[in-house]
Amino acid sequence: MNFAFNRQALFTFFQLRFFRYLDKKHRSRSLHRLNHKNLFIFPTRKGWLFVAVNLVLWLLGTNYQNNLVLALAFFMAALFVTCILQTYANLSRIQIRCSGASECFAGSSVDFLFSFSTSRIAAENIDLRFKGAEEKYAGLNLDGDEEVQIKIPMPTQRRGWLKADRLLIESEYPLGLLRCWTWLRFDTEALIFPEPFSCLEPKAVNIQEEGENERPIKGGEDYSGLHQYHSGDSLKHVAWKVYARGGGMHTKEFSQSVSREIWLDLQQVQGADLEQKISGLCYWALEYERREENYGLNLPGTHIPPSRGEGHRFQVLSALACFGLEK
Amino acid sequence: MFRAREVNAREQLSRETLSWILFAQTLCLLPLFFYLPLWLPVFWLTVTLWRIQIFRGVWVFPNNLGKMLLAALCVGLLLLTFRGRLGVEPMVSFLICGFVLKLVEIYKRKDAIVLLYICFVALGAQFLFSQNVLAALYVFICLWGVIAALRSVHISRSHPIGKQLKQSAILIAQSLPLMLLLFIVMPRLGQLWAVPSQQSVNKTGFSDTMSPGTLSGLIKSRELAFRVTFESSEGETAQIPPPRDRYWRGLVLEYYNGESWRQRWLQQGHLAGSLDRRSATPRRWQITESTEAQTYRYSIILEPHNQHWLFAMMTPTWLDSPQVLGAGYHEDKLLATNRPVSSRVQYKVESSVGFKVDVEGLSRESLTRNLQLPNNVNPRAQDLVENWLQEGLSQQQIIDAVLRQFNQEFTYTLNPPLLGANSVDEFLFITRRGFCEHFASSFVYLMRLAKIPARVVVGYQGGEVSTVENYLMVRQSDAHAWAEVWLPGEGWTRIDPTAAVAPSRIEQGLQSAVAENEAALLGGGIGSLALAMHYWDLLGYKWHRLVLSYDDESQRSVFEKMFGGTELWRLALWFVGLTGGSLAIIFVFTFLGGKRKHKHVETRSYQIFLKKLARNGLARKTGETPTAFAERAVHHYPQWQGPIERITRLYTEIAYRNKSELQTQLAREVRQFPR
């Protein structure tokens, strides 16, 4: 048998137990209030050192029969107890509301948006981070009469809906002797877009089919010239300005775009597997958006007609993010 | 919106924090420099400057080699100064060296914390050297600074100095009650192991030799030697002995070499071996009890004098001295300890004035010692005594003759003339002016010539009864020397030749005994300043009685007063009761207090308005909006239309449009609303 304990494994084991216990106690919500039910407190390493110094002074006082040194030792002990209360008080009565998440592509950090407020006069030096996150929001200060909006980053790996992880809220204020902390679960989810992955432009250009030319197309393409109006031409393409000048009915001719639409199609993109293909589509969606070209999305089960702009982009990216995943 | 800050930047010390740390360290170190080698402050200043220069970016942190060199320098200097001696001073100096050196190492918060923790130890070290009220106050202020510094490490925005101090003061104030409680109830353990003692306690008081001028040098000092509190026997108020009985014996000087008197136990080892330490009462002494004797029980708070002797009135019959290590009874009817008294201590003694000692006779060694005289000096004194002996005078008659002569022909003065080789002759027949040591010395000399065993006793005589509290202050200026002669049937008898010359010295103290122009030498004003001094001394006295000498016994009496006894079950019951009670209070406050809804100011005002209307018979229905209610109210009370409408409008403005500036107006309207 292997008796050599792996410290990390042991830690993980207890943390798992601890979180299981927490989940039984607290449900996840969008609004949390910190109080004695969800705050934990324990001395820090610095705190133990302080206790050791305290003991040394007590020994000094006892051995020299010096009441004042003893008094100093007792003061330190009392200070420690006061710190328990103050450290707790600093975090208690804080309200935390999760109000959403920022836009994010898989692989980078998503910022969850929180608003903090306290019903005390102030709360000092609070550190915030998600479980498993290396980056943290350090040194948050609150004042009693204001609500503070902050973003806390959480790392992401894959696309799709991502639930906010446990949020660690901790503080060692005022003297660093004790650490008061809590793990909160919020029922907020962030939609993580696929990671853009540059690949060959998909054969996404579909020749416009007969009968589809009446579908309105927003925006304009390269204008190439005019030709005489024939019955059956779309009224939309009539050069009304020319007509108004008395130049007769003409139809504007567009060299390529009028007959061609960009479709992002899963079948047409290159990639080793589904994820890579979706990443490729994501890349090109962003690319077309940048080039200010209209594009549509064609996924099995999802059909988004070509267009562009903020709303369209979001629709396309969301569809890509969720494709093939169970909600 | 804020973004996550750089973590690294947070780990570094800010300018503010560093200033706080330097400030706290300086505060903690300053008083220690008085007791420690002179090079330490220089070293400290250098390192501090270095750290400041590092912060300003002018100099750099020392590398490992530099640090090692600095440490080696420290150790070398310490070894040079203390020569490998162990004790408090080397220990504290070593601590401070490390403390100071740490300064050039800190650039992270973590290091700063270690530094600040050492501050606490340095504060403890201050108390090893000085324990008076001022020292305690100073340490208190230091604590304030240290806590402010520690706090500044743990905040992430900069606080103005005032706020920083205020918040730290709150922390201290919240800690004090518990600290007091701990101080009172925490059990005091005895010394756990032997610790190196302090060396450099100021020597005040006399030494173990007496030559002309020893005591007259002391009498100018108003410094306190010890304080005496007399304990009341049952049912009576504490009785302070009359001045003529206040002879505080310190040590006995038996050996005379013609110039100075010395005690016979020159070596410490001899003293330690000869002390009777086994019981509270002296068992090796010959004491003849007498029914007329007056017994006093008193406790003495002795200032450190770094000597082996303790003070007591004749004859000590009981001693309780848990604070004094190795205290016991010495053969010469003295109290002594085998370790020098290096800190202020308290001990209790019972003395019976009137008991006789050594009535049965002296041992041969003792007899030899107490008749010893130097050869071939003072021929005139020798002639004088031989004349008396030839005249057939008895021992008592000789004593009386000497005292009469002192009384008639001698002068008591603080500025006696210098004496030559035959000092007794010169004093007796030429100068005839002297201080107590001259009188005691020559008296014992004459007695020994007359074959009467005699010895010089040094100690204090008198003491000032504090005008503000019932205790006796004995100062260095009360230092005195007198004689003891051994008479058959009487044993050792105290004779104070000074009393024969200047009776007022004994009855009223030194100030009244010397001529007016000499009184100025003694210092000590009269009037309001004297009173202030008395109060100051009272504070010191109380401080010592209540704080410094708080021990097991005082604890027991406190428990008895507070809980009615010291049995374990009683204490346990109180402990459980008090802890449970305070927990219950906290419970009530957190759980019931937490349920109370937080109300806004305008809601509170509006509810007062509602209550006023309800008292008139109109209550707001549930679900009725303020405006609807106002309409109904106006309908009922058209005479109050104005105020009702104004209040409702103000309330809705504040509550729904956030116009909180109208708050005071609303409150005023509600207040003025007729009930």
PDB file of C-alpha atoms in Angstrom, chain A residues 14-207:
ATOM      1  CA  PHE A  14     -11.435  17.700   1.666  1.00  0.00           C
ATOM      2  CA  GLN A  15     -12.349  20.598  -0.562  1.00  0.00           C
ATOM      3  CA  LEU A  16     -14.721  18.336  -2.441  1.00  0.00           C
ATOM      4  CA  ARG A  17     -16.313  17.242   0.811  1.00  0.00           C
ATOM      5  CA  PHE A  18     -16.534  20.821   1.900  1.00  0.00           C
ATOM      6  CA  PHE A  19     -18.228  21.942  -1.306  1.00  0.00           C
ATOM      7  CA  ARG A  20     -20.651  19.046  -1.128  1.00  0.00           C
ATOM      8  CA  TYR A  21     -21.559  20.193   2.356  1.00  0.00           C
ATOM      9  CA  LEU A  22     -21.931  23.769   1.117  1.00  0.00           C
ATOM     10  CA  ASP A  23     -24.206  22.737  -1.719  1.00  0.00           C
ATOM     11  CA  LYS A  24     -26.492  21.016   0.721  1.00  0.00           C
ATOM     12  CA  LYS A  25     -26.649  24.150   2.808  1.00  0.00           C
ATOM     13  CA  HIS A  26     -26.962  26.876   0.226  1.00  0.00           C
ATOM     14  CA  ARG A  27     -28.694  27.057  -3.073  1.00  0.00           C
ATOM     15  CA  SER A  28     -27.310  29.128  -5.863  1.00  0.00           C
ATOM     16  CA  ARG A  29     -28.984  32.452  -6.378  1.00  0.00           C
ATOM     17  CA  SER A  30     -28.503  35.693  -8.199  1.00  0.00           C
ATOM     18  CA  LEU A  31     -28.385  37.699  -4.985  1.00  0.00           C
ATOM     19  CA  HIS A  32     -26.415  36.819  -1.873  1.00  0.00           C
ATOM     20  CA  ARG A  33     -26.219  38.501   1.476  1.00  0.00           C
ATOM     21  CA  LEU A  34     -23.189  37.667   3.596  1.00  0.00           C
ATOM     22  CA  ASN A  35     -23.925  36.757   7.186  1.00  0.00           C
ATOM     23  CA  HIS A  36     -23.024  34.258   9.867  1.00  0.00           C
ATOM     24  CA  LYS A  37     -24.678  31.498   7.871  1.00  0.00           C
ATOM     25  CA  ASN A  38     -22.366  31.651   4.905  1.00  0.00           C
ATOM     26  CA  LEU A  39     -19.153  33.183   6.218  1.00  0.00           C
ATOM     27  CA  PHE A  40     -16.235  31.127   7.479  1.00  0.00           C
ATOM     28  CA  ILE A  41     -13.320  32.375   9.497  1.00  0.00           C
ATOM     29  CA  PHE A  42      -9.980  30.887  10.430  1.00  0.00           C
ATOM     30  CA  PRO A  43      -6.546  32.198  11.403  1.00  0.00           C
ATOM     31  CA  THR A  44      -4.082  32.766   8.626  1.00  0.00           C
ATOM     32  CA  ARG A  45      -0.480  31.672   8.722  1.00  0.00           C
ATOM     33  CA  LYS A  46       0.359  35.191   9.849  1.00  0.00           C
ATOM     34  CA  GLY A  47      -2.252  34.760  12.543  1.00  0.00           C
ATOM     35  CA  TRP A  48      -0.590  31.638  13.876  1.00  0.00           C
ATOM     36  CA  LEU A  49       2.725  33.457  13.879  1.00  0.00           C
ATOM     37  CA  PHE A  50       1.063  36.195  15.899  1.00  0.00           C
ATOM     38  CA  VAL A  51      -0.169  33.581  18.368  1.00  0.00           C
ATOM     39  CA  ALA A  52       3.374  32.219  18.601  1.00  0.00           C
ATOM     40  CA  VAL A  53       4.755  35.694  19.362  1.00  0.00           C
ATOM     41  CA  ASN A  54       1.987  36.048  21.904  1.00  0.00           C
ATOM     42  CA  LEU A  55       3.089  32.820  23.581  1.00  0.00           C
ATOM     43  CA  VAL A  56       6.702  33.960  23.625  1.00  0.00           C
ATOM     44  CA  LEU A  57       5.686  37.153  25.389  1.00  0.00           C
ATOM     45  CA  TRP A  58       3.577  35.195  27.845  1.00  0.00           C
ATOM     46  CA  LEU A  59       6.559  32.972  28.631  1.00  0.00           C
ATOM     47  CA  LEU A  60       8.766  36.027  29.017  1.00  0.00           C
ATOM     48  CA  GLY A  61       6.271  37.610  31.391  1.00  0.00           C
ATOM     49  CA  THR A  62       5.836  34.436  33.384  1.00  0.00           C
ATOM     50  CA  ASN A  63       9.515  33.725  33.707  1.00  0.00           C
ATOM     51  CA  TYR A  64      10.436  37.252  34.676  1.00  0.00           C
ATOM     52  CA  GLN A  65       7.338  37.495  36.846  1.00  0.00           C
ATOM     53  CA  ASN A  66       6.635  40.686  35.000  1.00  0.00           C
ATOM     54  CA  ASN A  67       2.997  41.641  35.103  1.00  0.00           C
ATOM     55  CA  LEU A  68       3.304  44.277  32.402  1.00  0.00           C
ATOM     56  CA  VAL A  69       4.779  41.849  29.900  1.00  0.00           C
ATOM     57  CA  LEU A  70       1.930  39.526  30.801  1.00  0.00           C
ATOM     58  CA  ALA A  71      -0.498  42.375  30.272  1.00  0.00           C
ATOM     59  CA  LEU A  72       1.012  42.930  26.830  1.00  0.00           C
ATOM     60  CA  ALA A  73       0.564  39.241  26.052  1.00  0.00           C
ATOM     61  CA  PHE A  74      -3.032  39.400  27.216  1.00  0.00           C
ATOM     62  CA  PHE A  75      -3.554  42.466  25.088  1.00  0.00           C
ATOM     63  CA  MET A  76      -2.330  40.596  22.050  1.00  0.00           C
ATOM     64  CA  ALA A  77      -4.710  37.748  22.831  1.00  0.00           C
ATOM     65  CA  ALA A  78      -7.571  40.195  23.216  1.00  0.00           C
ATOM     66  CA  LEU A  79      -6.574  41.889  19.971  1.00  0.00           C
ATOM     67  CA  PHE A  80      -6.770  38.548  18.250  1.00  0.00           C
ATOM     68  CA  VAL A  81     -10.305  38.038  19.501  1.00  0.00           C
ATOM     69  CA  THR A  82     -11.279  41.552  18.443  1.00  0.00           C
ATOM     70  CA  CYS A  83      -9.892  40.786  15.015  1.00  0.00           C
ATOM     71  CA  ILE A  84     -12.160  37.759  14.767  1.00  0.00           C
ATOM     72  CA  LEU A  85     -15.121  40.068  15.203  1.00  0.00           C
ATOM     73  CA  GLN A  86     -13.809  42.832  12.976  1.00  0.00           C
ATOM     74  CA  THR A  87     -12.782  40.518  10.182  1.00  0.00           C
ATOM     75  CA  TYR A  88     -16.225  38.977  10.263  1.00  0.00           C
ATOM     76  CA  ALA A  89     -17.932  42.349  10.495  1.00  0.00           C
ATOM     77  CA  ASN A  90     -15.998  43.605   7.497  1.00  0.00           C
ATOM     78  CA  LEU A  91     -17.610  41.036   5.212  1.00  0.00           C
ATOM     79  CA  SER A  92     -20.947  40.581   6.865  1.00  0.00           C
ATOM     80  CA  ARG A  93     -23.913  42.503   5.542  1.00  0.00           C
ATOM     81  CA  ILE A  94     -22.450  42.760   2.083  1.00  0.00           C
ATOM     82  CA  GLN A  95     -24.887  42.231  -0.754  1.00  0.00           C
ATOM     83  CA  ILE A  96     -23.713  40.712  -3.976  1.00  0.00           C
ATOM     84  CA  ARG A  97     -25.785  40.614  -7.093  1.00  0.00           C
ATOM     85  CA  CYS A  98     -24.641  38.962 -10.255  1.00  0.00           C
ATOM     86  CA  SER A  99     -25.922  40.957 -13.172  1.00  0.00           C
ATOM     87  CA  GLY A 100     -24.550  39.105 -16.150  1.00  0.00           C
ATOM     88  CA  ALA A 101     -21.441  38.386 -18.080  1.00  0.00           C
ATOM     89  CA  SER A 102     -19.388  39.976 -20.788  1.00  0.00           C
ATOM     90  CA  GLU A 103     -18.924  38.604 -24.277  1.00  0.00           C
ATOM     91  CA  CYS A 104     -16.222  36.030 -24.471  1.00  0.00           C
ATOM     92  CA  PHE A 105     -14.652  33.530 -26.809  1.00  0.00           C
ATOM     93  CA  ALA A 106     -13.653  30.148 -25.510  1.00  0.00           C
ATOM     94  CA  GLY A 107     -10.109  30.022 -24.197  1.00  0.00           C
ATOM     95  CA  SER A 108     -10.002  33.515 -22.782  1.00  0.00           C
ATOM     96  CA  SER A 109     -11.534  34.748 -19.548  1.00  0.00           C
ATOM     97  CA  VAL A 110     -15.151  35.713 -19.287  1.00  0.00           C
ATOM     98  CA  ASP A 111     -15.919  38.653 -17.021  1.00  0.00           C
ATOM     99  CA  PHE A 112     -18.906  38.146 -14.790  1.00  0.00           C
ATOM    100  CA  LEU A 113     -20.499  41.341 -13.685  1.00  0.00           C
ATOM    101  CA  PHE A 114     -21.257  41.818 -10.026  1.00  0.00           C
ATOM    102  CA  SER A 115     -22.603  44.686  -8.048  1.00  0.00           C
ATOM    103  CA  PHE A 116     -21.483  44.954  -4.458  1.00  0.00           C
ATOM    104  CA  SER A 117     -22.889  47.032  -1.664  1.00  0.00           C
ATOM    105  CA  THR A 118     -22.705  46.975   2.091  1.00  0.00           C
ATOM    106  CA  SER A 119     -25.079  48.210   4.729  1.00  0.00           C
ATOM    107  CA  ARG A 120     -22.179  49.002   6.999  1.00  0.00           C
ATOM    108  CA  ILE A 121     -20.132  52.171   6.865  1.00  0.00           C
ATOM    109  CA  ALA A 122     -17.448  50.542   4.778  1.00  0.00           C
ATOM    110  CA  ALA A 123     -15.867  47.281   3.818  1.00  0.00           C
ATOM    111  CA  GLU A 124     -12.158  47.139   3.156  1.00  0.00           C
ATOM    112  CA  ASN A 125      -9.781  45.175   1.038  1.00  0.00           C
ATOM    113  CA  ILE A 126     -11.826  42.285  -0.281  1.00  0.00           C
ATOM    114  CA  ASP A 127     -10.341  39.813  -2.725  1.00  0.00           C
ATOM    115  CA  LEU A 128     -12.543  38.039  -5.218  1.00  0.00           C
ATOM    116  CA  ARG A 129     -11.894  35.175  -7.539  1.00  0.00           C
ATOM    117  CA  PHE A 130     -13.621  32.245  -9.088  1.00  0.00           C
ATOM    118  CA  LYS A 131     -12.684  28.752  -8.060  1.00  0.00           C
ATOM    119  CA  GLY A 132      -9.894  27.558 -10.272  1.00  0.00           C
ATOM    120  CA  ALA A 133      -9.144  31.015 -11.580  1.00  0.00           C
ATOM    121  CA  GLU A 134      -5.670  32.396 -11.227  1.00  0.00           C
ATOM    122  CA  GLU A 135      -6.586  35.942 -11.935  1.00  0.00           C
ATOM    123  CA  LYS A 136      -8.435  37.661  -9.168  1.00  0.00           C
ATOM    124  CA  TYR A 137      -9.974  40.964  -8.376  1.00  0.00           C
ATOM    125  CA  ALA A 138      -7.856  42.264  -5.547  1.00  0.00           C
ATOM    126  CA  GLY A 139      -8.526  44.903  -2.974  1.00  0.00           C
ATOM    127  CA  LEU A 140     -12.154  45.854  -3.425  1.00  0.00           C
ATOM    128  CA  ASN A 141     -13.310  48.621  -1.111  1.00  0.00           C
ATOM    129  CA  LEU A 142     -16.931  49.461  -0.495  1.00  0.00           C
ATOM    130  CA  ASP A 143     -18.529  52.456   1.076  1.00  0.00           C
ATOM    131  CA  GLY A 144     -21.866  52.269   2.733  1.00  0.00           C
ATOM    132  CA  ASP A 145     -23.782  54.540   0.385  1.00  0.00           C
ATOM    133  CA  GLU A 146     -22.691  53.317  -2.993  1.00  0.00           C
ATOM    134  CA  GLU A 147     -23.007  50.290  -5.185  1.00  0.00           C
ATOM    135  CA  VAL A 148     -19.832  49.158  -6.869  1.00  0.00           C
ATOM    136  CA  GLN A 149     -19.896  47.347 -10.202  1.00  0.00           C
ATOM    137  CA  ILE A 150     -17.010  45.047 -10.835  1.00  0.00           C
ATOM    138  CA  LYS A 151     -15.983  42.411 -13.315  1.00  0.00           C
ATOM    139  CA  ILE A 152     -14.482  39.191 -12.093  1.00  0.00           C
ATOM    140  CA  PRO A 153     -12.706  37.086 -14.667  1.00  0.00           C
ATOM    141  CA  MET A 154     -13.276  33.376 -14.995  1.00  0.00           C
ATOM    142  CA  PRO A 155     -11.285  31.194 -17.361  1.00  0.00           C
ATOM    143  CA  THR A 156     -13.154  29.310 -20.106  1.00  0.00           C
ATOM    144  CA  GLN A 157     -12.279  26.257 -22.109  1.00  0.00           C
ATOM    145  CA  ARG A 158     -15.134  25.445 -24.420  1.00  0.00           C
ATOM    146  CA  ARG A 159     -18.046  27.115 -26.142  1.00  0.00           C
ATOM    147  CA  GLY A 160     -21.590  26.957 -24.908  1.00  0.00           C
ATOM    148  CA  TRP A 161     -23.407  28.025 -21.812  1.00  0.00           C
ATOM    149  CA  LEU A 162     -21.112  28.369 -18.853  1.00  0.00           C
ATOM    150  CA  LYS A 163     -22.421  28.545 -15.344  1.00  0.00           C
ATOM    151  CA  ALA A 164     -20.629  30.940 -13.043  1.00  0.00           C
ATOM    152  CA  ASP A 165     -18.322  28.915 -10.852  1.00  0.00           C
ATOM    153  CA  ARG A 166     -18.128  29.257  -7.107  1.00  0.00           C
ATOM    154  CA  LEU A 167     -17.038  32.754  -6.262  1.00  0.00           C
ATOM    155  CA  LEU A 168     -14.529  33.086  -3.466  1.00  0.00           C
ATOM    156  CA  ILE A 169     -14.910  36.252  -1.431  1.00  0.00           C
ATOM    157  CA  GLU A 170     -12.218  36.718   1.155  1.00  0.00           C
ATOM    158  CA  SER A 171     -10.683  39.369   3.315  1.00  0.00           C
ATOM    159  CA  GLU A 172      -7.999  39.568   5.981  1.00  0.00           C
ATOM    160  CA  TYR A 173      -8.827  43.065   7.089  1.00  0.00           C
ATOM    161  CA  PRO A 174      -7.992  44.618   9.583  1.00  0.00           C
ATOM    162  CA  LEU A 175      -4.733  43.039  10.767  1.00  0.00           C
ATOM    163  CA  GLY A 176      -4.322  39.967   8.604  1.00  0.00           C
ATOM    164  CA  LEU A 177      -4.544  37.637  11.557  1.00  0.00           C
ATOM    165  CA  LEU A 178      -7.642  35.934  10.302  1.00  0.00           C
ATOM    166  CA  ARG A 179      -9.139  35.201   6.958  1.00  0.00           C
ATOM    167  CA  CYS A 180     -12.875  35.402   6.545  1.00  0.00           C
ATOM    168  CA  TRP A 181     -14.210  33.859   3.393  1.00  0.00           C
ATOM    169  CA  THR A 182     -17.174  32.397   1.641  1.00  0.00           C
ATOM    170  CA  TRP A 183     -17.867  30.418  -1.499  1.00  0.00           C
ATOM    171  CA  LEU A 184     -20.980  31.594  -3.283  1.00  0.00           C
ATOM    172  CA  ARG A 185     -22.803  30.024  -6.175  1.00  0.00           C
ATOM    173  CA  PHE A 186     -24.695  32.268  -8.536  1.00  0.00           C
ATOM    174  CA  ASP A 187     -27.291  31.013 -10.987  1.00  0.00           C
ATOM    175  CA  THR A 188     -25.916  33.125 -13.777  1.00  0.00           C
ATOM    176  CA  GLU A 189     -24.683  31.683 -17.018  1.00  0.00           C
ATOM    177  CA  ALA A 190     -22.484  33.178 -19.649  1.00  0.00           C
ATOM    178  CA  LEU A 191     -22.661  32.253 -23.306  1.00  0.00           C
ATOM    179  CA  ILE A 192     -19.189  31.430 -24.475  1.00  0.00           C
ATOM    180  CA  PHE A 193     -18.657  31.835 -28.185  1.00  0.00           C
ATOM    181  CA  PRO A 194     -16.430  29.359 -30.004  1.00  0.00           C
ATOM    182  CA  GLU A 195     -12.780  30.162 -30.193  1.00  0.00           C
ATOM    183  CA  PRO A 196     -12.119  31.772 -33.601  1.00  0.00           C
ATOM    184  CA  PHE A 197      -9.818  29.622 -35.655  1.00  0.00           C
ATOM    185  CA  SER A 198      -8.455  30.927 -38.879  1.00  0.00           C
ATOM    186  CA  CYS A 199      -8.896  28.584 -41.832  1.00  0.00           C
ATOM    187  CA  LEU A 200      -9.478  28.717 -45.572  1.00  0.00           C
ATOM    188  CA  GLU A 201     -12.487  30.739 -46.576  1.00  0.00           C
ATOM    189  CA  PRO A 202     -15.338  28.272 -46.800  1.00  0.00           C
ATOM    190  CA  LYS A 203     -16.970  27.740 -50.134  1.00  0.00           C
ATOM    191  CA  ALA A 204     -19.762  29.659 -48.670  1.00  0.00           C
ATOM    192  CA  VAL A 205     -20.859  31.623 -51.671  1.00  0.00           C
ATOM    193  CA  ASN A 206     -24.127  30.315 -52.959  1.00  0.00           C
ATOM    194  CA  ILE A 207     -25.362  31.418 -56.355  1.00  0.00           C
TER     195      ILE A 207
END
